[in-house]
Coordinates of C-alpha atoms in Angstrom, one line a residue:
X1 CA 88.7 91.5 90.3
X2 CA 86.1 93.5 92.7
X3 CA 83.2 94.9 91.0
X4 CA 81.2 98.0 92.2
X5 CA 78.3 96.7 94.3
X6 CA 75.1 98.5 95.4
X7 CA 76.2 98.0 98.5
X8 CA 80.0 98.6 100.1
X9 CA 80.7 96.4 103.3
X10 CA 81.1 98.0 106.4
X11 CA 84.8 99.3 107.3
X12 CA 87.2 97.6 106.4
X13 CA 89.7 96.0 109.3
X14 CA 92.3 94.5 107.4
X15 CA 95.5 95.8 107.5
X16 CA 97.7 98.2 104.9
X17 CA 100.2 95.7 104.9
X18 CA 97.3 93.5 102.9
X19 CA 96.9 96.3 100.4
X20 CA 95.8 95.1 97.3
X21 CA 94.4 96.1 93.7
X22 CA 91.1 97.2 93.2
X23 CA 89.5 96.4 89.8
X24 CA 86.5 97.9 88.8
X25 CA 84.8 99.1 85.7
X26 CA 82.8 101.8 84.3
X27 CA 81.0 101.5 81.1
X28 CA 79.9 105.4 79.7
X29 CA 76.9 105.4 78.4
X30 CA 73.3 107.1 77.5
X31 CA 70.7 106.4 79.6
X32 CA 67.1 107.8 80.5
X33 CA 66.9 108.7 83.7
X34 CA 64.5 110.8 86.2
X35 CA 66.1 112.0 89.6
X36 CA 63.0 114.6 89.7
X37 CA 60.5 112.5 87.8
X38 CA 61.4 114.3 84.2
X39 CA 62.6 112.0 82.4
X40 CA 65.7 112.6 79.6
X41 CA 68.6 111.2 78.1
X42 CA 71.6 111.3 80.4
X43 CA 75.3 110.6 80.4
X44 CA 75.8 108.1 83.3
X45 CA 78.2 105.6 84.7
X46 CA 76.8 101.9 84.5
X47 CA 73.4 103.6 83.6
X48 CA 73.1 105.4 86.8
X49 CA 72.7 108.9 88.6
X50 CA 75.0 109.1 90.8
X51 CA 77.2 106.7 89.1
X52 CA 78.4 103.1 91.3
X53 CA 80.8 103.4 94.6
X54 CA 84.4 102.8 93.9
X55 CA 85.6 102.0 97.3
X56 CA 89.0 100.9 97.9
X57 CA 91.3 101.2 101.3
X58 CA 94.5 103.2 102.4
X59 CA 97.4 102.5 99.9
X60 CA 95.6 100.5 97.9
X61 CA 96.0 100.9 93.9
X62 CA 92.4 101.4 92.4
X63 CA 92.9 100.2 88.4
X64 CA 89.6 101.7 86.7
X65 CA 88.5 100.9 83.2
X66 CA 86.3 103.3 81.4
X67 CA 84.6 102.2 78.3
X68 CA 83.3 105.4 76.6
X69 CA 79.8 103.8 74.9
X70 CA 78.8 107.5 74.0
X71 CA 75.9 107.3 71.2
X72 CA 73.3 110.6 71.6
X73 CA 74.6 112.8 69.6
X74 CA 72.5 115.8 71.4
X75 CA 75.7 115.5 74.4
X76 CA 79.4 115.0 74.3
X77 CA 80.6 111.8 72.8
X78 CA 83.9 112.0 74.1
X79 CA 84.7 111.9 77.7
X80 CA 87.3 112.7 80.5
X81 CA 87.1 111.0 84.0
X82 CA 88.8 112.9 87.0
X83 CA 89.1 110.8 90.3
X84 CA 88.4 114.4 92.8
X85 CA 91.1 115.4 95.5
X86 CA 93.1 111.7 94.8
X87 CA 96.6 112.4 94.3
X88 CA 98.9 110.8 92.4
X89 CA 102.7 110.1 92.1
X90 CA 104.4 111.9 89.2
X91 CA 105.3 108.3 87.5
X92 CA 101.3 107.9 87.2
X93 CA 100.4 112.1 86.3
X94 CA 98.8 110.8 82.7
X95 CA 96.5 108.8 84.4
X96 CA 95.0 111.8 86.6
X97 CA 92.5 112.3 84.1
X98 CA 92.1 116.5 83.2
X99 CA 91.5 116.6 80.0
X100 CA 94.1 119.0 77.5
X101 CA 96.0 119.3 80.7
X102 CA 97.1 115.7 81.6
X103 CA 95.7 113.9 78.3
X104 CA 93.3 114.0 75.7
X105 CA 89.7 112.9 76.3
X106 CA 88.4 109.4 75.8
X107 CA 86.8 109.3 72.2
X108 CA 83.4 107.4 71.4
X109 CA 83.8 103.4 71.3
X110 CA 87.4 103.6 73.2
X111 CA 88.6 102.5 76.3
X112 CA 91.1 103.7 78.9
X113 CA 92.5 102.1 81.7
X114 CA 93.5 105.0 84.6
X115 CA 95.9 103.0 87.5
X116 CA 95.8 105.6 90.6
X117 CA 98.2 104.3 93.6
X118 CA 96.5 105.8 96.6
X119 CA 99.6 105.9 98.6
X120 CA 98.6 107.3 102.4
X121 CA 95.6 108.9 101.3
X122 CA 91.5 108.4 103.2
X123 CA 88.3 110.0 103.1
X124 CA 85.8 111.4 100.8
X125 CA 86.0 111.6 97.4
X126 CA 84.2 111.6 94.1
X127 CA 84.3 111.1 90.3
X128 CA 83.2 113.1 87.3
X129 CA 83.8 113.7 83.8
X130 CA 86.3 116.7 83.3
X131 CA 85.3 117.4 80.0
X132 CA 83.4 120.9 79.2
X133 CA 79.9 120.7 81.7
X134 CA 79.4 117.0 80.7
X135 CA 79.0 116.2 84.1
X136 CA 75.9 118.3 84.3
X137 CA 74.3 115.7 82.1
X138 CA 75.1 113.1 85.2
X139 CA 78.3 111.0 84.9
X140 CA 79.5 111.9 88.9
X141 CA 79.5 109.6 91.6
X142 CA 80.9 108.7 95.0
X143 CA 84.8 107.1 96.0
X144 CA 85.9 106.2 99.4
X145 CA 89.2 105.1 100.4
X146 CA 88.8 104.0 103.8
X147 CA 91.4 103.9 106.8
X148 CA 91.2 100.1 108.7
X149 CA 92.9 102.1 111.4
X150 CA 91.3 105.2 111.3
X151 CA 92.0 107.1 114.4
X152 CA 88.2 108.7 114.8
X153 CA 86.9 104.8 114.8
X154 CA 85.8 105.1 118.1
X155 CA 83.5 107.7 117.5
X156 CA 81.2 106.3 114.5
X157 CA 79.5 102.3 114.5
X158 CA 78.2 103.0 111.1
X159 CA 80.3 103.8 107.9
X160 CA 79.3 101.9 104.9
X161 CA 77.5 102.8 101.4
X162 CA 74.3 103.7 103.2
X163 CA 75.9 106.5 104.9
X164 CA 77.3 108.4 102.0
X165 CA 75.4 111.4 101.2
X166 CA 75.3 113.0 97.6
X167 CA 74.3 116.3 97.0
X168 CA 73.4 117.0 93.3
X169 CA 71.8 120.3 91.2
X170 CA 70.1 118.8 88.5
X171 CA 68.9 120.3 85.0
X172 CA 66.1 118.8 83.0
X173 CA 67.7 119.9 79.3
X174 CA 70.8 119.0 78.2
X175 CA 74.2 120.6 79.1
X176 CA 75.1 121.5 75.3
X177 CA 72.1 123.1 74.9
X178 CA 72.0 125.1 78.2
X179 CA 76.0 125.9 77.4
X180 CA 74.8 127.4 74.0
X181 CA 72.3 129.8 76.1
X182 CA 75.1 130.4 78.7
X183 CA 77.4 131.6 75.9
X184 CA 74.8 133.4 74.3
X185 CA 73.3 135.6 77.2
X186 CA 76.3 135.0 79.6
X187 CA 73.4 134.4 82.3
X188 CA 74.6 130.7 83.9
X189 CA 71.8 128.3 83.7
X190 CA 69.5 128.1 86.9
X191 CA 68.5 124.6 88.0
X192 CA 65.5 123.1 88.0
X193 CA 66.0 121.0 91.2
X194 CA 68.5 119.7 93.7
X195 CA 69.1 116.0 94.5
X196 CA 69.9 113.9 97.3
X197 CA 71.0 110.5 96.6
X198 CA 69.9 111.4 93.1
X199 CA 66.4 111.8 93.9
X200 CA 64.9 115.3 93.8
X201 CA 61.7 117.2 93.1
X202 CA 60.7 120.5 91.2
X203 CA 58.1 123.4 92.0
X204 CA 54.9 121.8 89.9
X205 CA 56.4 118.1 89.3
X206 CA 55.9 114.6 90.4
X207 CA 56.1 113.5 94.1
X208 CA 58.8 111.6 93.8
X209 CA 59.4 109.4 96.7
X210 CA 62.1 111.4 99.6
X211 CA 65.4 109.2 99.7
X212 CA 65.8 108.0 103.0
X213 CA 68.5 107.7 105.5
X214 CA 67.9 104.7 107.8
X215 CA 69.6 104.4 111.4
X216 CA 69.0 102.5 114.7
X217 CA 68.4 104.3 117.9
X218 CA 71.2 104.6 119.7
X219 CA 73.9 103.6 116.9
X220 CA 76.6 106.4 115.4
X221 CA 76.4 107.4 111.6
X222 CA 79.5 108.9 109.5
X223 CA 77.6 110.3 106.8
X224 CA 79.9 111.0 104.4
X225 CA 78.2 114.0 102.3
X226 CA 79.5 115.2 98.6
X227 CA 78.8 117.9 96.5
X228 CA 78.8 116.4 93.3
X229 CA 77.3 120.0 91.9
X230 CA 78.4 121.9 88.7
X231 CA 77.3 125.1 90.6
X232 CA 74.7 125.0 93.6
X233 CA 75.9 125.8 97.5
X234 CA 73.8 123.3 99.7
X235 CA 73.3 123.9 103.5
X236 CA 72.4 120.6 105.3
X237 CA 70.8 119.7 109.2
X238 CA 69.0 116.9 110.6
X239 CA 66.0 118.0 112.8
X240 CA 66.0 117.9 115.9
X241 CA 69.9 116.0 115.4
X242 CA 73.2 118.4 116.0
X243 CA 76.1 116.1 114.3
X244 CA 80.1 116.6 114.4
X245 CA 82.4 117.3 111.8
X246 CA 85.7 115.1 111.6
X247 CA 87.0 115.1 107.7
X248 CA 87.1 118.1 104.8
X249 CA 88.4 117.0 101.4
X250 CA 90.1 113.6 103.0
X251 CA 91.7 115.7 105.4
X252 CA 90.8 114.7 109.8
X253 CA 89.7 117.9 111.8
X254 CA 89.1 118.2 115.6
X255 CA 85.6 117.0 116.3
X256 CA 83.4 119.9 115.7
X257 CA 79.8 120.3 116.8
X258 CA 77.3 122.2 115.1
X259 CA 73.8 122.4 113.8
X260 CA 74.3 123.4 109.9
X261 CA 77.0 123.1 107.9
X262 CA 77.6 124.8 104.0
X263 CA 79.0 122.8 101.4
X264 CA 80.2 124.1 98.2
X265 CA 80.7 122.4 94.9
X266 CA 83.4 119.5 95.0
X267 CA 84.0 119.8 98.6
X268 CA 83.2 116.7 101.1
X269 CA 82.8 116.4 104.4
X270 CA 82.4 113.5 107.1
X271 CA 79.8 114.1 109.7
X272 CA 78.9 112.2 112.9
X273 CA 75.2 111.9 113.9
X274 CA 74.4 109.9 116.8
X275 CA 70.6 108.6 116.5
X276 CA 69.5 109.2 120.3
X277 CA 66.3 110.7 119.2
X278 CA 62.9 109.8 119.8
X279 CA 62.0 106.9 117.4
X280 CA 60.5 108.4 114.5
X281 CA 61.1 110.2 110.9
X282 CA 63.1 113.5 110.7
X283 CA 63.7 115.7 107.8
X284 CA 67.3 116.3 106.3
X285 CA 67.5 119.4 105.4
X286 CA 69.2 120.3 102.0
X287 CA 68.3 123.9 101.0
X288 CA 70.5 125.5 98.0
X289 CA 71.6 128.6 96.4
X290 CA 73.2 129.3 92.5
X291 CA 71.3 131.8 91.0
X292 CA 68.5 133.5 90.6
X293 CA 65.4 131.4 91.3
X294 CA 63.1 133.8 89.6
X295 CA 64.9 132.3 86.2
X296 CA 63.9 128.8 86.5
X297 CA 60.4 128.5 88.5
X298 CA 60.6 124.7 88.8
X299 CA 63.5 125.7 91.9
X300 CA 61.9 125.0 95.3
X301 CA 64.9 125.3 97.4
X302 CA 62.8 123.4 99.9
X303 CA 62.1 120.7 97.9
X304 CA 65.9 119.3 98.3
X305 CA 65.9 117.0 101.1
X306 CA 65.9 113.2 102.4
X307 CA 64.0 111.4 105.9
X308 CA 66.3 110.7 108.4
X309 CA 64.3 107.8 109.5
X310 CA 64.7 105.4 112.9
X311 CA 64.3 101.7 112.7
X312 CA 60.3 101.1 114.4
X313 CA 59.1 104.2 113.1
X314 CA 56.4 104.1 110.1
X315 CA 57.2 104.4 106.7
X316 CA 55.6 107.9 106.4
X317 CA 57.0 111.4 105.8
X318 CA 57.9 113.3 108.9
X319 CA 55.2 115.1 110.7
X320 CA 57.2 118.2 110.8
X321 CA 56.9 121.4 108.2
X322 CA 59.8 121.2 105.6
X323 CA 61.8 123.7 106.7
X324 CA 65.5 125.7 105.6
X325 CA 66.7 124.2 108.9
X326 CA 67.2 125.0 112.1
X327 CA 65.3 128.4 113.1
X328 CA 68.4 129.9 115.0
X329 CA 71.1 127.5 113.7
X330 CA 74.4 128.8 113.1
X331 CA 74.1 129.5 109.4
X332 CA 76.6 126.5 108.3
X333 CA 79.3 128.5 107.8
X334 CA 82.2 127.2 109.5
X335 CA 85.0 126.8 107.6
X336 CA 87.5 129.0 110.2
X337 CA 86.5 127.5 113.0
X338 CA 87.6 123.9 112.1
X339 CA 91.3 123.1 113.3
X340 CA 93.6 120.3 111.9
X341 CA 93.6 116.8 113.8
X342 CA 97.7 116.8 113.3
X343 CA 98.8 120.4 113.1
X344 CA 101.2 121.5 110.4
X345 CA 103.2 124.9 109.9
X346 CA 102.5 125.9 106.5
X347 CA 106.0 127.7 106.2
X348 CA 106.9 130.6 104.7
X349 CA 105.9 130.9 101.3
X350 CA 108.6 131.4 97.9
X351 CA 106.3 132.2 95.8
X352 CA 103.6 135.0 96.1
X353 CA 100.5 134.8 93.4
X354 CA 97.4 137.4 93.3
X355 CA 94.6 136.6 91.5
X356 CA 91.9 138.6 90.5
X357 CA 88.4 137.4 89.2
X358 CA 86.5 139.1 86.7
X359 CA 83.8 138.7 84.4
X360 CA 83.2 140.2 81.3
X361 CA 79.8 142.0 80.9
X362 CA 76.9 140.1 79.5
X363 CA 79.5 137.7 78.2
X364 CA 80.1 134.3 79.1
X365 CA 83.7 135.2 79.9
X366 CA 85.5 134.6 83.2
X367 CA 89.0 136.0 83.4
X368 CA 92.1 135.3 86.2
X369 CA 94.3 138.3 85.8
X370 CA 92.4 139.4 83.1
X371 CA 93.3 136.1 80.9
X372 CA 90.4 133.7 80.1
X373 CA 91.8 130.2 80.6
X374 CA 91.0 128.3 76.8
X375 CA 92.4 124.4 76.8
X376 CA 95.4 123.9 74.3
X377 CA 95.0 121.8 71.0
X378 CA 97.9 119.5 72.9
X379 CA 97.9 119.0 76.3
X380 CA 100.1 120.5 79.3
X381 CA 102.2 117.6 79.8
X382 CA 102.5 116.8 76.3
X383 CA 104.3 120.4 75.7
X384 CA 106.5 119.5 79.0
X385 CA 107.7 116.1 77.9
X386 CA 109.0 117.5 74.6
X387 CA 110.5 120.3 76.3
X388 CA 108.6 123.3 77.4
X389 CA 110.4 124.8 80.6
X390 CA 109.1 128.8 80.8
X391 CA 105.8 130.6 80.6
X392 CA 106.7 131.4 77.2
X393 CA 106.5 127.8 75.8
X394 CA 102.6 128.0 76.8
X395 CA 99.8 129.8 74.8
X396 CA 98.9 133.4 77.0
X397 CA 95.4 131.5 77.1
X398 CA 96.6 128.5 78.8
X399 CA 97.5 130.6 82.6
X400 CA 100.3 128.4 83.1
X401 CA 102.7 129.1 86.2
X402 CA 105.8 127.5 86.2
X403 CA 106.9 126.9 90.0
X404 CA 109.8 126.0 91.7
X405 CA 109.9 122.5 92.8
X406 CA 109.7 121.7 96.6
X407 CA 108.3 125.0 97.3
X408 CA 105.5 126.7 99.6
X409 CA 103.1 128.8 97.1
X410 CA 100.9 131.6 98.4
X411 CA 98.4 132.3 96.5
X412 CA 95.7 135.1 97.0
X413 CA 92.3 135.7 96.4
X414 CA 91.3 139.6 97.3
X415 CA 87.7 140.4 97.9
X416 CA 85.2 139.8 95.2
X417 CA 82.8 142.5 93.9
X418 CA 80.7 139.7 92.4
X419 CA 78.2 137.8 95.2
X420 CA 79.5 134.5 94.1
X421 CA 81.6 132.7 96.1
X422 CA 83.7 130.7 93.8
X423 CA 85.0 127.1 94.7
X424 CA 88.6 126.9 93.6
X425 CA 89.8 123.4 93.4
X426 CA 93.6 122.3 93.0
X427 CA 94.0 119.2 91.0
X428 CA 96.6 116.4 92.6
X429 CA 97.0 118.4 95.7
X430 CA 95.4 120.4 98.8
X431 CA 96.5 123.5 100.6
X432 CA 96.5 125.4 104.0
X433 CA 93.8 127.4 104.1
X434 CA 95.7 130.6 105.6
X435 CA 92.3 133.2 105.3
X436 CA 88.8 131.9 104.7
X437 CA 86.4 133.4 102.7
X438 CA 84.0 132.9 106.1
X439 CA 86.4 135.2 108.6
X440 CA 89.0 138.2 108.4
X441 CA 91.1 135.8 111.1
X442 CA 94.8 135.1 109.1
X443 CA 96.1 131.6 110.4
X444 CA 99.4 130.3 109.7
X445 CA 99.6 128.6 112.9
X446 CA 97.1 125.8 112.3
X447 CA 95.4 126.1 109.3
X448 CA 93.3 123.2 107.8
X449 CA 94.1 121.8 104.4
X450 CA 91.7 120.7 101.8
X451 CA 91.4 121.2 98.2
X452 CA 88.6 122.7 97.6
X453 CA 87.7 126.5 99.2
X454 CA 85.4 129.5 99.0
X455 CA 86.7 132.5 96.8
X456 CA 84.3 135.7 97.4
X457 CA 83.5 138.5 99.1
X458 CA 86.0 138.4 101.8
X459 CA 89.0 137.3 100.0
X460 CA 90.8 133.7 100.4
X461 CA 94.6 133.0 100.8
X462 CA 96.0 129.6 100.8
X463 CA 99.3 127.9 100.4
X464 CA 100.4 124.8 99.2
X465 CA 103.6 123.1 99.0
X466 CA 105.3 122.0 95.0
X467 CA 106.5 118.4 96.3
X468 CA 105.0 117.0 93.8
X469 CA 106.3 117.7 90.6
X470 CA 102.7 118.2 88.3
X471 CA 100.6 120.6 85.7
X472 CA 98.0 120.6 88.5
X473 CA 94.6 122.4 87.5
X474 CA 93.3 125.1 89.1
X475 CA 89.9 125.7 88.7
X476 CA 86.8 127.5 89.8
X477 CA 83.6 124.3 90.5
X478 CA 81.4 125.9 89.6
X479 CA 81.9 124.7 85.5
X480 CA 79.8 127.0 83.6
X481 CA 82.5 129.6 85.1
X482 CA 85.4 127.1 84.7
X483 CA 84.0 126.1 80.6
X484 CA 83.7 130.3 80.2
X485 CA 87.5 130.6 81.4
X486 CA 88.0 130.7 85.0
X487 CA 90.4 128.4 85.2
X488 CA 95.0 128.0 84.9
X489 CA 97.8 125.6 85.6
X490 CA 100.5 125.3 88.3
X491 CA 103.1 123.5 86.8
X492 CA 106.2 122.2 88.9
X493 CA 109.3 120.0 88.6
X494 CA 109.1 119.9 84.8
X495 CA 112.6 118.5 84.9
X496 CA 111.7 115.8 87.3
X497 CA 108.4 115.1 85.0
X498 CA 110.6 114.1 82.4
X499 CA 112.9 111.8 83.8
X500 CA 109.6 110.0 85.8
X501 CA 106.6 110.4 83.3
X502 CA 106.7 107.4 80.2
X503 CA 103.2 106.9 79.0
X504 CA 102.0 104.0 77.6
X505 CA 100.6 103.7 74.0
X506 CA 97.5 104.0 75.4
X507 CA 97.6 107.5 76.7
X508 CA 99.9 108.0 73.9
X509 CA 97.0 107.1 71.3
X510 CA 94.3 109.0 73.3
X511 CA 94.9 112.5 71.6
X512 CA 96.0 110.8 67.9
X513 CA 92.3 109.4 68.2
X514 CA 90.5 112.1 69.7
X515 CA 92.0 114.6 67.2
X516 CA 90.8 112.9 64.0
X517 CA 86.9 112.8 65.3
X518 CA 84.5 114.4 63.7
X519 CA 83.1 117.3 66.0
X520 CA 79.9 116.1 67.1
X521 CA 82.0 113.1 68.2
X522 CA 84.4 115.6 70.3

C-alpha cells in the first residue's frame, strides 16, 4: 500500500505496462487551522488545508478510503468526495462520488472505499467534497496522474509535488453559517482572503509568512496550478518570468507563451517557467475577483501571492512593489487562443440544448431554463437501475436530460445579462469548446476540450460526445450558485447502465445509513 507523502517523487519513468494499484487513505476530520493567521475549526483531509497529494500514473487504479470522522456539529457531518475531471467506466459510475446523483453521502463514523480505474487518462486534477459548500470549510486538495511517457517531457526538468500550485478563496466563518446569510439576503458571501498553497493573508491580519516557490537557475518548472475555489477567478504571473501553457483540465495544448493567464474555479492548467532570471526573489502574482470587495474589507486582492525564489538568493521578500501583474500583460485571458496538441473533429452534433441562466431577485435562487436544480431524496442512478428511462421518471427539479447513447451533444450558453462568468463543469467527461466565453470566433475545426469553461457575457457553446453511458452532473463552480440551484444531469445509456452497474453493499448501505441520521448529522 502507498501512503500520501508530503512530498511526491519526481516523474515517474516506469512503464504503463507496470501499472499498478495505488492505496491511499483519507481520514475526514475537524481540525483548527489558519491559512490567513485566523484561526477556526475546519473540515480537512488528514487535518490539512489543502488536503495530501494523491498521485498515481497513467492507467493505474487509485483505491481511496475515506473515513468520515466528522464531530463539530457547527458544519456538515456527512460528507461526499468527488475525484475532479477523472473519468470513470460505467462498471465503476457509483464510485464517482456526486452526492444524490451517483450515491448518498458518507454519514459520520462510516467509511467508504471509492476504486477509480484511470484508464488513459494524465494531468491535473483535484479533490473536494461534493456535498452542499462543505468544501468551503477546506476538504480540497491536489491529484496528479502522471504520464512516464509524456510527450511534452522534453520541455520541463522539474515536475514533482513542489511544483503544484493551489489557488484557494478562503472564508474565516463557517460555510453553514455564511449559506444561512446567502439564503437569507441572496448576496453570495465575499471572501475574506485568497490562498496559495494554503497560505493567505487579509487587509488588517497577521503577516503570515508568503509560500514560496523554489527553483534553480537555469532548470524548467511545470507548475501545475489548481483552482480549488468555491467562487473566486484568480489571474497569475511571475515577474519578470513569461511561462508556456501545455495542459487544461488533463487535456495537452500546443505550447503557448504568454505573460498572465485567468483561471476559473475547478479548472487546471500546466505551465512551463524556465528560471533564466537573475538570481534573486520574484513575486507570483495571484490577484482575484468574486464579488464585491466593499462587502468583506479584510479582501486585499493584492494580498494573494507566493515568492518565486532562486537557489543563492536570500531568504527575504522580493524587493519589488506587490503588484496585479504585469503593467501591459495580456489580461490572462486566453482560452481561444489555445489549440489541441492532437486535433479532433468534434462532429456534428444530435442533440441541440439551450440554456439560459437566471437568478431570481434578492433570492438565493439560480435557475437553468427557469428550473432550480434541488437533489432528489434517492439518487439518479438509483431511479435508473430500478427502471427510470424518460424525463418523466425524474422530479421537474432534478433537470435531468436523457441522451442518446454514442452521441455528439451541443449544448449552448447565450450571452449573460449578469457580470458573472459562470464555470460549468461536466462530471465524468470533457467537451470541445466550440465558442469561448473570451472570443466571438466559432471553432469546430480544432477546438480544445476540457471540462471546465467560462459561461458569461459573451455566450459559450460546447459539445461533448455520450460514449460513456452516465448521470453526469452539470454544474456551475461556483457552489453558492450550484447549492442555490444552478445545476442538472445528462443522463446517457441508461440501458447499458443496467446491464454494467452492480453495486456493492457498501454503496448499497450508503443511502439506508445516511437516510436515518438525525439532521445535524446530514
Amino acid at each position: 500500500m502507498k501512503s500520501i507523502f508530503p512530498y511526491a517523487p519526481l516523474l515517474a519513468i516506469a512503464s504503463v505496462a507496470l501499472a499498478k494499484t495505488e492505496s491511499v487513505t483519507l481520514d475526514i476530520v475537524n481540525a483548527q487551522i489558519a491559512p490567513d493567521g485566523f484561526v477556526r475549526s475546519g473540515v480537512t483531509a488528514n487535518g490539512i488545508y489543502p488536503g495530501p497529494l494523491i498521485s498515481a500514473n497513467k492507467g493505474d487504479r487509485l483505491v481511496v478510503k475515506v473515513n468520515n470522522k466528522l464531530t463539530d456539529h457547527t458544519m456538515r457531518r456527512s460528507v461526499a468526495m468527488d475525484f475532479d475531471g477523472v473519468f470513470v467506466d460505467t462498471a465503476s459510475i457509483y464510485d464517482e462520488g456526486t452526492d444524490f446523483v451517483t450515491a448518498c453521502p458518507l454519514g459520520p463514523n462510516m467509511s467508504y472505499t471509492y476504486e477509480l480505474p484511470l484508464g488513459t487518462q494524465t494531468g491535473t486534477f483535484w479533490y473536494h467534497s461534493q456535498l452542499g459548500v462543505q468544501y468551503v470549510d477546506g476538504l480540497r486538495g491536489p491529484m496528479v496522474i502522471y504520464d512516464p511517457q509524456d510527450p511534452y517531457r522534453h520541455l520541463y526538468d522539474v515536475d514533482d509535488s513542489s511544483t503544484i500550485v493551489q489557488l484557494g478563496d478562503w472564508w474565516q466563518n463557517t460555510s453553514t453559517s455564511l449559506l444561512a446569510g446567502y439564503e437569507a439576503t441572496g448576496v453570495v458571501p465575499i471572501s475574506d482572503s485568497g490562498t496559495v498553497n494554503g497560505v493567505g493573508r487579509y487587509q488588517g491580519g497577521p503577516e503570515v509568512p508568503w509560500p514560496v516557490l523554489n527553483v534553480v537557475h537555469g532548470k524548467r518548472y511545470r507548475f501545475r496550478v489548481i483552482n480549488q475555489s468555491a467562487r473566486n477567478i484568480f489571474t497569475i504571473s511571475f515577474d519578470k518570468h513569461d511561462f508556456t501553457i501545455i495542459e487544461a483540465d488533463g487535456e495537452l495544448v500546443k505550447p503557448f507563451t504568454t505573460d498572465e493567464l485567468l483561471i476559473l474555479a475547478g479548472q487546471r492548467y500546466s505551465i512551463v517557467l524556465n528560471a533564466n532570471q537573475k538570481i534573486a526573489n520574484y513575486w507570483f502574482n495571484a490577484p482575484f475577483v468574486g464579488g464585491v470587495p466593499a462587502r468583506n474589507l479584510h479582501q486585499n486582492a493584492t494580498l494573494t501571492r507566493a515568492i518565486l525564489r532562486y537557489a543563492g538568493a536570500p531568504k527575504r521578500d522580493p524587493m519589488a512593489p506587490m503588484t496585479l501583474g504585469p503593467l501591459n500583460g495580456t489580461g490572462g485571458t486566453v482560452e481561444h487562443l489555445l489549440a489541441p496538441l492532437v486535433p479532433e473533429a468534434p462532429g456534428e452534433s444530435a442533440v441541440n440544448l439551450t440554456f439560459q441562466l437566471s437568478v431570481v431577485a434578492g433570492q438565493a435562487v439560480w435557475q437553468m431554463n427557469n428550473i432550480s436544480y434541488l437533489p432528489p431524496e434517492t439518487p439518479t442512478l438509483v431511479k435508473i437501475l430500478d427502471g427510470a428511462n424518460t424525463t418523466a421518471d425524474f422530479n421537474a427539479t432534478e433537470n435531468t436530460f436523457i441522451l442518446p447513447a454514442n452521441s455528439v451533444i451541443q449544448v449552448d450558453f447565450p450571452p449573460s445579462e449578469d457580470d458573472e462568468s459562470h464555470p460549468f463543469h461536466l462530471h465524468g467527461n470533457n467537451f470541445w469548446v466550440i465558442k469561448s466565453n473570451s472570443s466571438d470566433v466559432v471553432n469546430t475545426v480544432n477546438p480544445i476540450k476540457r471540462d471546465t469553461v467560462a459561461v458569461g457575457a459573451a455566450g459559450t457553446t460546447i459539445r461533448f460526445r455520450t460514449d460513456q453511458p452516465m448521470p453526469a452532473f452539470f454544474h456551475c463552480h461556483i457552489f453558492w450558485h450550484k447549492q442555490a440551484g444552478l445545476a442538472s444531469v445528462m443522463a446517457s445509456g441508461l440501458d447499458d447502465i443496467r446491464a454494467e452497474v452492480h453495486p456493492d453493499a457498501e454503496w448499497e448501505n450508503l443511502c439506508a445509513a445516511y437516510n436515518v441520521l438525525p439532521e445535524d448529522e446530514q
